[in-house]
Amino acid sequence: MAIIETEAPLHEAHRDNHTHRDVNGGWLRPAVFGAMDGLVSNLALMTGVAGGAVGQQTVVLSGLAGLAAGAFSMAAGEYTSVASQRELVEAELDVERRELKKHPADEEAELAALYEARGVEPRLAREVARQLSRDPEQALEIHAREELGIDPGDLPSPLVAAVSSFGSFALGALLPVLPFLLGATALWPAVVLALVGLFLCGAVVAKVTARSLWYSGLRQLALGGAAAGVTYALGSLFGTAVG
């Protein structure tokens, strides 16, 4: 009787020709962090100032100053940190590039040993290493991924990180100020708009990270609301003491 061989069924994700999100780009973390930080910090700043029983003009001025100072600070910090990280990676890549040029046989043997350590049969590991090492740039990319855990062609951009941080922080920080700029005379519209913004930011993050929309949104809402409540209480306490 003939034996009919059948291929193993593909996982559902592979049958659907699935794709992955970009998890290495330099824009998502600073954009998300900037928006959250802008919302929470400026809301907390304004509620803290308002808790001190100062005039509306002072609250609005504090919000605008917090927006400008925070946006520039975030952009400068992100640019410096990402640029420093990139420079460090590039320095390590230069070291690896020199080693590949000076000691190609040793580097090829090192690559083969890495594959052997992962369970590849020694003879096959040496052959794979030999073929991959024929192209110096490909060899550098492989060594960088295996030894440093980085992709030389996908390093984060300091400029992208800085612009993302600046824009997202400014947008987040604008929400608590916006009701006053549109004619509001009380604090509560700014608080409500900022809390709605926090929930929506959390919901947007959930769409990117595939987490629960309600969990992510309510988490950001709770954190921002707690920060605003604490600073308002502190503003009231210190405002009374100073007064």
XYZ file of N, CA and C in Angstrom, residues 28-223:
588
model
N 8.244 55.394 17.630
C 7.114 55.006 18.471
C 7.329 55.349 19.935
N 8.469 54.947 20.491
C 8.695 55.185 21.913
C 8.694 56.667 22.264
N 9.471 57.529 21.549
C 9.430 58.941 21.905
C 8.084 59.594 21.642
N 7.362 59.139 20.608
C 6.056 59.727 20.329
C 5.057 59.401 21.431
N 5.006 58.133 21.836
C 4.089 57.723 22.890
C 4.481 58.367 24.213
N 5.765 58.280 24.545
C 6.229 58.851 25.799
C 6.022 60.359 25.822
N 6.271 61.030 24.693
C 6.095 62.475 24.638
C 4.654 62.893 24.847
N 3.718 62.207 24.180
C 2.302 62.563 24.332
C 1.820 62.339 25.760
N 2.164 61.196 26.330
C 1.761 60.912 27.703
C 2.386 61.911 28.666
N 3.675 62.166 28.482
C 4.374 63.080 29.380
C 3.807 64.486 29.261
N 3.526 64.914 28.025
C 2.961 66.243 27.842
C 1.611 66.390 28.523
N 0.760 65.398 28.356
C -0.560 65.446 28.982
C -0.467 65.433 30.500
N 0.265 64.455 31.025
C 0.307 64.279 32.477
C 1.030 65.441 33.151
N 2.217 65.794 32.638
C 3.004 66.825 33.309
C 2.329 68.192 33.243
N 1.762 68.544 32.081
C 1.133 69.864 31.992
C -0.189 69.914 32.743
N -0.933 68.829 32.724
C -2.159 68.776 33.523
C -1.826 68.902 35.004
N -0.802 68.150 35.442
C -0.407 68.215 36.842
C 0.110 69.603 37.206
N 0.882 70.215 36.309
C 1.384 71.567 36.560
C 0.241 72.561 36.720
N -0.712 72.501 35.805
C -1.801 73.465 35.842
C -2.724 73.244 37.038
N -3.003 71.996 37.364
C -3.850 71.742 38.530
C -3.131 72.121 39.821
N -1.815 71.916 39.853
C -1.058 72.323 41.030
C -1.083 73.822 41.225
N -0.912 74.565 40.123
C -0.968 76.022 40.200
C -2.378 76.481 40.564
N -3.382 75.856 39.953
C -4.767 76.228 40.244
C -5.127 75.926 41.689
N -4.535 74.854 42.238
C -4.802 74.514 43.637
C -4.324 75.575 44.596
N -3.372 76.387 44.167
C -2.875 77.473 45.016
C -3.769 78.704 45.005
N -4.945 78.602 44.410
C -5.930 79.680 44.390
C -5.376 80.935 43.735
N -4.684 80.730 42.598
C -4.179 81.877 41.841
C -5.177 82.212 40.728
N -4.916 83.293 40.007
C -5.836 83.709 38.964
C -5.741 82.847 37.719
N -6.764 82.956 36.871
C -6.820 82.164 35.639
C -5.646 82.466 34.727
N -5.233 83.726 34.666
C -4.131 84.112 33.791
C -2.846 83.376 34.171
N -2.625 83.220 35.466
C -1.425 82.509 35.934
C -1.477 81.049 35.554
N -2.648 80.439 35.651
C -2.809 79.031 35.281
C -2.511 78.828 33.798
N -3.066 79.697 32.961
C -2.862 79.587 31.517
C -1.393 79.815 31.169
N -0.787 80.845 31.778
C 0.621 81.129 31.514
C 1.496 79.954 31.940
N 1.165 79.339 33.059
C 1.923 78.165 33.519
C 1.799 77.020 32.516
N 0.595 76.831 31.977
C 0.390 75.767 30.996
C 1.172 76.005 29.718
N 1.186 77.239 29.233
C 1.919 77.556 28.003
C 3.428 77.436 28.221
N 3.896 77.895 29.385
C 5.319 77.774 29.686
C 5.718 76.310 29.821
N 4.852 75.517 30.454
C 5.134 74.088 30.590
C 5.172 73.390 29.247
N 4.297 73.802 28.336
C 4.280 73.232 26.992
C 5.596 73.513 26.264
N 5.999 74.784 26.253
C 7.211 75.151 25.520
C 8.450 74.521 26.137
N 8.582 74.648 27.456
C 9.776 74.126 28.126
C 9.860 72.612 27.996
N 8.749 71.950 28.190
C 8.752 70.493 28.127
C 9.030 69.962 26.736
N 8.450 70.597 25.712
C 8.648 70.127 24.336
C 10.114 70.250 23.919
N 10.723 71.397 24.221
C 12.135 71.571 23.870
C 13.032 70.645 24.683
N 12.697 70.467 25.943
C 13.496 69.572 26.790
C 13.411 68.131 26.311
N 12.203 67.700 25.960
C 12.031 66.335 25.461
C 12.791 66.129 24.163
N 12.693 67.090 23.250
C 13.372 66.960 21.961
C 14.879 66.903 22.144
N 15.416 67.795 22.979
C 16.859 67.813 23.202
C 17.329 66.530 23.870
N 16.570 66.075 24.852
C 16.950 64.845 25.552
C 16.919 63.622 24.650
N 15.862 63.512 23.841
C 15.758 62.363 22.935
C 16.855 62.390 21.878
N 17.121 63.576 21.330
C 18.160 63.670 20.304
C 19.510 63.249 20.874
N 19.831 63.763 22.047
C 21.127 63.460 22.655
C 21.259 61.987 22.997
N 20.207 61.416 23.593
C 20.286 60.016 24.013
C 20.356 59.065 22.823
N 19.525 59.319 21.797
C 19.528 58.440 20.623
C 20.820 58.611 19.828
N 21.298 59.864 19.727
C 22.558 60.088 19.009
C 23.714 59.400 19.713
N 23.736 59.470 21.042
C 24.801 58.815 21.802
C 24.746 57.303 21.629
N 23.528 56.755 21.666
C 23.373 55.323 21.469
C 23.831 54.917 20.075
N 23.465 55.693 19.086
C 23.847 55.381 17.703
C 25.365 55.459 17.527
N 25.987 56.480 18.115
C 27.436 56.613 18.019
C 28.151 55.443 18.670
N 27.608 54.964 19.796
C 28.201 53.804 20.458
C 28.102 52.568 19.572
N 26.931 52.369 18.970
C 26.734 51.220 18.082
C 27.669 51.308 16.876
N 27.772 52.487 16.294
C 28.639 52.646 15.131
C 30.103 52.400 15.482
N 30.508 52.788 16.696
C 31.882 52.522 17.136
C 32.124 51.019 17.255
N 31.138 50.290 17.785
C 31.277 48.838 17.898
C 31.287 48.172 16.518
N 30.511 48.723 15.603
C 30.513 48.192 14.243
C 31.867 48.404 13.572
N 32.502 49.530 13.855
C 33.834 49.784 13.304
C 34.845 48.777 13.836
N 34.708 48.443 15.121
C 35.598 47.429 15.714
C 35.403 46.094 15.005
N 34.150 45.723 14.800
C 33.855 44.446 14.144
C 34.328 44.463 12.694
N 34.173 45.591 12.014
C 34.611 45.711 10.620
C 36.132 45.529 10.511
N 36.857 46.115 11.453
C 38.319 45.968 11.438
C 38.737 44.528 11.712
N 38.029 43.878 12.630
C 38.352 42.489 12.938
C 38.092 41.572 11.741
N 37.006 41.839 11.034
C 36.704 41.044 9.843
C 37.774 41.224 8.765
N 38.336 42.421 8.709
C 39.370 42.692 7.703
C 40.722 42.101 8.108
N 41.051 42.185 9.383
C 42.361 41.717 9.853
C 42.391 40.203 10.060
N 41.326 39.656 10.604
C 41.309 38.235 10.966
C 40.064 37.554 10.411
N 39.929 37.477 9.094
C 38.716 36.893 8.512
C 38.511 35.430 8.887
N 39.594 34.658 8.962
C 39.463 33.229 9.287
C 38.951 33.048 10.715
N 39.485 33.848 11.645
C 39.046 33.753 13.037
C 37.581 34.146 13.180
N 37.176 35.187 12.464
C 35.789 35.632 12.536
C 34.841 34.602 11.922
N 35.291 33.947 10.853
C 34.481 32.892 10.241
C 34.325 31.718 11.196
N 35.420 31.357 11.877
C 35.356 30.268 12.856
C 34.456 30.638 14.029
N 34.491 31.904 14.418
C 33.637 32.380 15.511
C 32.163 32.281 15.130
N 31.863 32.634 13.887
C 30.480 32.549 13.417
C 30.016 31.094 13.366
N 30.891 30.214 12.884
C 30.543 28.794 12.851
C 30.285 28.269 14.261
N 31.108 28.696 15.210
C 30.923 28.254 16.594
C 29.586 28.726 17.161
N 29.156 29.932 16.775
C 27.859 30.438 17.229
C 26.718 29.554 16.730
N 26.820 29.139 15.458
C 25.769 28.282 14.902
C 25.800 26.897 15.539
N 26.999 26.399 15.800
C 27.112 25.099 16.474
C 26.478 25.156 17.859
N 26.704 26.258 18.556
C 26.142 26.404 19.902
C 24.614 26.434 19.880
N 24.062 26.767 18.726
C 22.610 26.798 18.597
C 22.047 25.489 18.056
N 22.889 24.514 17.922
C 22.410 23.184 17.547
C 22.642 22.777 16.118
N 23.333 23.612 15.329
C 23.612 23.255 13.941
C 24.765 22.250 13.897
N 24.648 21.246 13.033
C 25.696 20.236 12.894
C 27.019 20.923 12.507
N 28.134 20.573 13.153
C 29.395 21.307 12.961
C 29.812 21.499 11.511
N 29.709 20.447 10.718
C 30.127 20.569 9.326
C 29.257 21.568 8.583
N 27.961 21.500 8.815
C 27.039 22.436 8.168
C 27.263 23.853 8.677
N 27.525 23.997 9.974
C 27.770 25.319 10.548
C 28.987 25.970 9.906
N 30.050 25.192 9.688
C 31.249 25.742 9.052
C 30.970 26.155 7.606
N 30.159 25.356 6.904
C 29.848 25.679 5.509
C 28.988 26.940 5.419
N 28.000 27.046 6.310
C 27.148 28.244 6.327
C 27.987 29.483 6.633
N 28.866 29.370 7.616
C 29.729 30.494 7.980
C 30.634 30.887 6.817
N 31.144 29.890 6.095
C 32.027 30.161 4.966
C 31.292 30.928 3.869
N 30.072 30.483 3.565
C 29.311 31.139 2.503
C 28.887 32.557 2.909
N 28.484 32.728 4.163
C 28.059 34.051 4.617
C 29.219 35.031 4.695
N 30.425 34.512 4.881
C 31.595 35.375 5.060
C 32.201 35.836 3.741
N 31.679 35.362 2.616
C 32.254 35.760 1.326
C 32.030 37.237 1.031
N 30.901 37.778 1.482
C 30.595 39.194 1.288
C 30.897 39.936 2.598
N 31.885 40.853 2.622
C 32.271 41.531 3.868
C 31.117 42.266 4.554
N 30.276 42.952 3.772
C 29.165 43.692 4.367
C 28.112 42.748 4.944
N 27.854 41.658 4.242
C 26.920 40.667 4.768
C 27.484 40.027 6.022
N 28.780 39.750 6.017
C 29.428 39.175 7.191
C 29.319 40.127 8.380
N 29.528 41.427 8.127
C 29.411 42.409 9.199
C 27.998 42.427 9.765
N 27.004 42.386 8.888
C 25.609 42.388 9.335
C 25.292 41.161 10.178
N 25.776 40.000 9.737
C 25.520 38.763 10.481
C 26.190 38.809 11.847
N 27.460 39.223 11.883
C 28.177 39.300 13.158
C 27.522 40.315 14.099
N 27.068 41.435 13.553
C 26.418 42.449 14.388
C 25.137 41.906 15.008
N 24.378 41.163 14.224
C 23.140 40.592 14.752
C 23.413 39.506 15.781
N 24.383 38.658 15.496
C 24.652 37.525 16.369
C 25.379 37.938 17.645
N 26.327 38.864 17.545
C 27.155 39.216 18.690
C 26.644 40.439 19.448
N 26.099 41.418 18.726
C 25.659 42.652 19.360
C 24.146 42.762 19.479
N 23.431 41.925 18.726
C 21.975 41.973 18.773
C 21.386 43.193 18.094
N 22.063 43.715 17.059
C 21.576 44.903 16.364
C 21.571 44.660 14.864
N 20.796 45.473 14.159
C 20.759 45.454 12.707
C 21.410 46.743 12.213
N 22.597 46.672 11.593
C 23.289 47.888 11.165
C 22.472 48.770 10.225
N 21.548 48.178 9.492
C 20.754 48.955 8.552
C 19.481 49.522 9.134
N 19.250 49.309 10.431
C 17.994 49.745 11.035
C 18.251 50.451 12.358
N 19.236 51.345 12.390
C 19.540 52.087 13.605
C 18.563 53.248 13.763
N 18.162 53.568 14.996
C 17.216 54.675 15.199
C 17.821 56.016 14.816
N 16.987 56.912 14.335
C 17.428 58.239 13.904
C 17.251 59.255 15.033
N 18.302 59.969 15.423
C 18.160 60.999 16.459
C 17.168 62.095 16.063
N 17.180 62.480 14.791
C 16.283 63.544 14.336
C 14.826 63.101 14.412
N 14.562 61.863 13.983
C 13.197 61.340 14.052
C 12.727 61.289 15.505
N 13.597 60.837 16.394
C 13.243 60.758 17.810
C 12.959 62.143 18.380
N 13.793 63.128 18.019
C 13.620 64.481 18.547
C 12.325 65.112 18.042
N 12.072 65.002 16.739
C 10.857 65.593 16.159
C 9.611 64.914 16.721
N 9.663 63.583 16.858
C 8.524 62.850 17.419
C 8.243 63.295 18.838
N 9.302 63.445 19.631
C 9.132 63.858 21.023
C 8.570 65.268 21.115
N 9.149 66.177 20.325
C 8.697 67.573 20.371
C 7.221 67.686 19.997
N 6.861 67.106 18.845
C 5.490 67.231 18.366
C 4.476 66.568 19.272
N 4.799 65.367 19.743
C 3.838 64.641 20.572
C 3.698 65.286 21.953
N 4.813 65.758 22.519
C 4.716 66.431 23.822
C 3.894 67.713 23.695
N 4.181 68.511 22.661
C 3.446 69.759 22.474
C 1.951 69.493 22.290
N 1.619 68.456 21.521
C 0.216 68.130 21.299
C -0.453 67.694 22.595
N 0.230 66.836 23.350
C -0.337 66.394 24.616
C -0.472 67.528 25.612
N 0.552 68.374 25.696
C 0.524 69.476 26.657
C -0.489 70.553 26.279
N -0.856 70.622 25.012
C -1.812 71.634 24.560
C -3.228 71.352 25.062
N -3.571 70.082 25.241
C -4.952 69.747 25.597
C -5.433 70.426 26.881
N -4.660 70.409 27.986
C -5.171 71.081 29.197
C -5.284 72.601 29.035
N -4.493 73.185 28.121
C -4.518 74.639 27.931
C -5.641 75.056 26.985
N -6.006 74.170 26.076
C -6.929 74.513 24.997
C -8.265 75.085 25.477
N -8.926 74.510 26.497
C -10.207 75.090 26.927
C -10.083 76.548 27.364
N -8.974 76.896 28.031
C -8.775 78.283 28.443
C -8.577 79.193 27.244
N -7.840 78.691 26.232
C -7.625 79.493 25.031
C -8.916 79.709 24.259
N -9.882 78.789 24.447
C -11.171 78.902 23.755
C -12.226 79.624 24.593
N -11.823 80.136 25.749
C -12.743 80.959 26.529
C -13.207 80.364 27.840
N -12.750 79.188 28.230
C -13.176 78.589 29.502
C -12.665 79.436 30.661
N -13.445 79.496 31.725
C -13.060 80.280 32.907
C -12.892 79.406 34.139
N -13.134 78.108 34.000
C -12.985 77.178 35.126
C -11.975 76.091 34.760
N -11.485 75.390 35.780
C -10.460 74.371 35.565
C -11.039 73.067 35.041
N -12.278 72.760 35.390
C -12.794 71.424 35.106
C -12.844 71.068 33.612
N -13.139 72.011 32.681
C -13.087 71.601 31.259
C -11.693 71.149 30.827
N -10.661 71.800 31.365
C -9.288 71.398 31.030
C -8.989 70.010 31.569
N -9.444 69.730 32.789
C -9.212 68.412 33.396
C -9.939 67.334 32.604
N -11.195 67.587 32.252
C -11.979 66.596 31.505
C -11.346 66.320 30.147
N -10.974 67.377 29.429
C -10.374 67.191 28.107
C -9.048 66.435 28.211
N -8.255 66.764 29.209
C -6.960 66.086 29.380
C -7.159 64.610 29.714
N -8.128 64.292 30.566
C -8.370 62.900 30.922
C -8.909 62.105 29.727
N -9.766 62.739 28.948
C -10.233 62.087 27.715
C -9.056 61.835 26.783
N -8.176 62.825 26.681
C -6.990 62.661 25.850
C -6.105 61.529 26.334
N -5.950 61.384 27.652
C -5.149 60.286 28.200
C -5.758 58.934 27.831
N -7.071 58.835 27.950
C -7.713 57.566 27.583
C -7.518 57.266 26.104
N -7.666 58.279 25.252
C -7.511 58.065 23.822
C -6.064 57.699 23.468
N -5.104 58.314 24.144
C -3.699 57.964 23.913
C -3.449 56.503 24.272
N -3.995 56.096 25.405
C -3.855 54.698 25.795
C -4.518 53.770 24.798
N -5.664 54.186 24.262
C -6.364 53.365 23.267
C -5.555 53.254 21.983
N -4.918 54.355 21.571
C -4.080 54.326 20.365
C -2.895 53.397 20.559
N -2.280 53.465 21.735
C -1.168 52.564 22.044
C -1.630 51.112 21.995
N -2.835 50.856 22.477
C -3.372 49.494 22.460
C -3.529 48.980 21.036
N -3.883 49.856 20.096
C -4.013 49.432 18.706
C -2.660 49.044 18.120
N -1.605 49.735 18.555
C -0.268 49.440 18.054
C 0.296 48.187 18.695
N 0.072 48.045 20.000
C 0.676 46.930 20.746
C -0.231 45.712 20.848
N -1.450 45.803 20.303
C -2.412 44.695 20.337
C -2.841 44.333 21.759
N -2.810 45.302 22.682
C -3.326 45.094 24.023
C -4.790 45.502 24.070
N -5.444 45.221 25.209
C -6.838 45.592 25.377
C -6.994 47.106 25.355
N -7.928 47.599 24.540
C -8.170 49.034 24.434
C -8.582 49.616 25.775
N -9.494 48.953 26.450
C -9.987 49.474 27.724
C -8.912 49.427 28.803
N -8.130 48.363 28.821
C -7.075 48.256 29.826
C -6.043 49.365 29.646
N -5.572 49.535 28.430
C -4.545 50.534 28.162
C -5.081 51.946 28.375
N -6.294 52.209 27.911
C -6.877 53.537 28.071
C -7.129 53.896 29.518
N -7.744 52.963 30.267
C -8.041 53.235 31.676
C -6.776 53.329 32.512
N -5.733 52.594 32.129
C -4.457 52.680 32.852
C -3.889 54.089 32.749
N -3.868 54.639 31.533
C -3.349 55.990 31.351
C -4.246 57.018 32.036
N -5.554 56.790 31.982
C -6.492 57.694 32.636
C -6.261 57.723 34.139
N -6.061 56.552 34.741
C -5.849 56.467 36.187
C -4.537 57.126 36.598
N -3.477 56.885 35.836
C -2.180 57.471 36.175
C -2.221 58.995 36.065
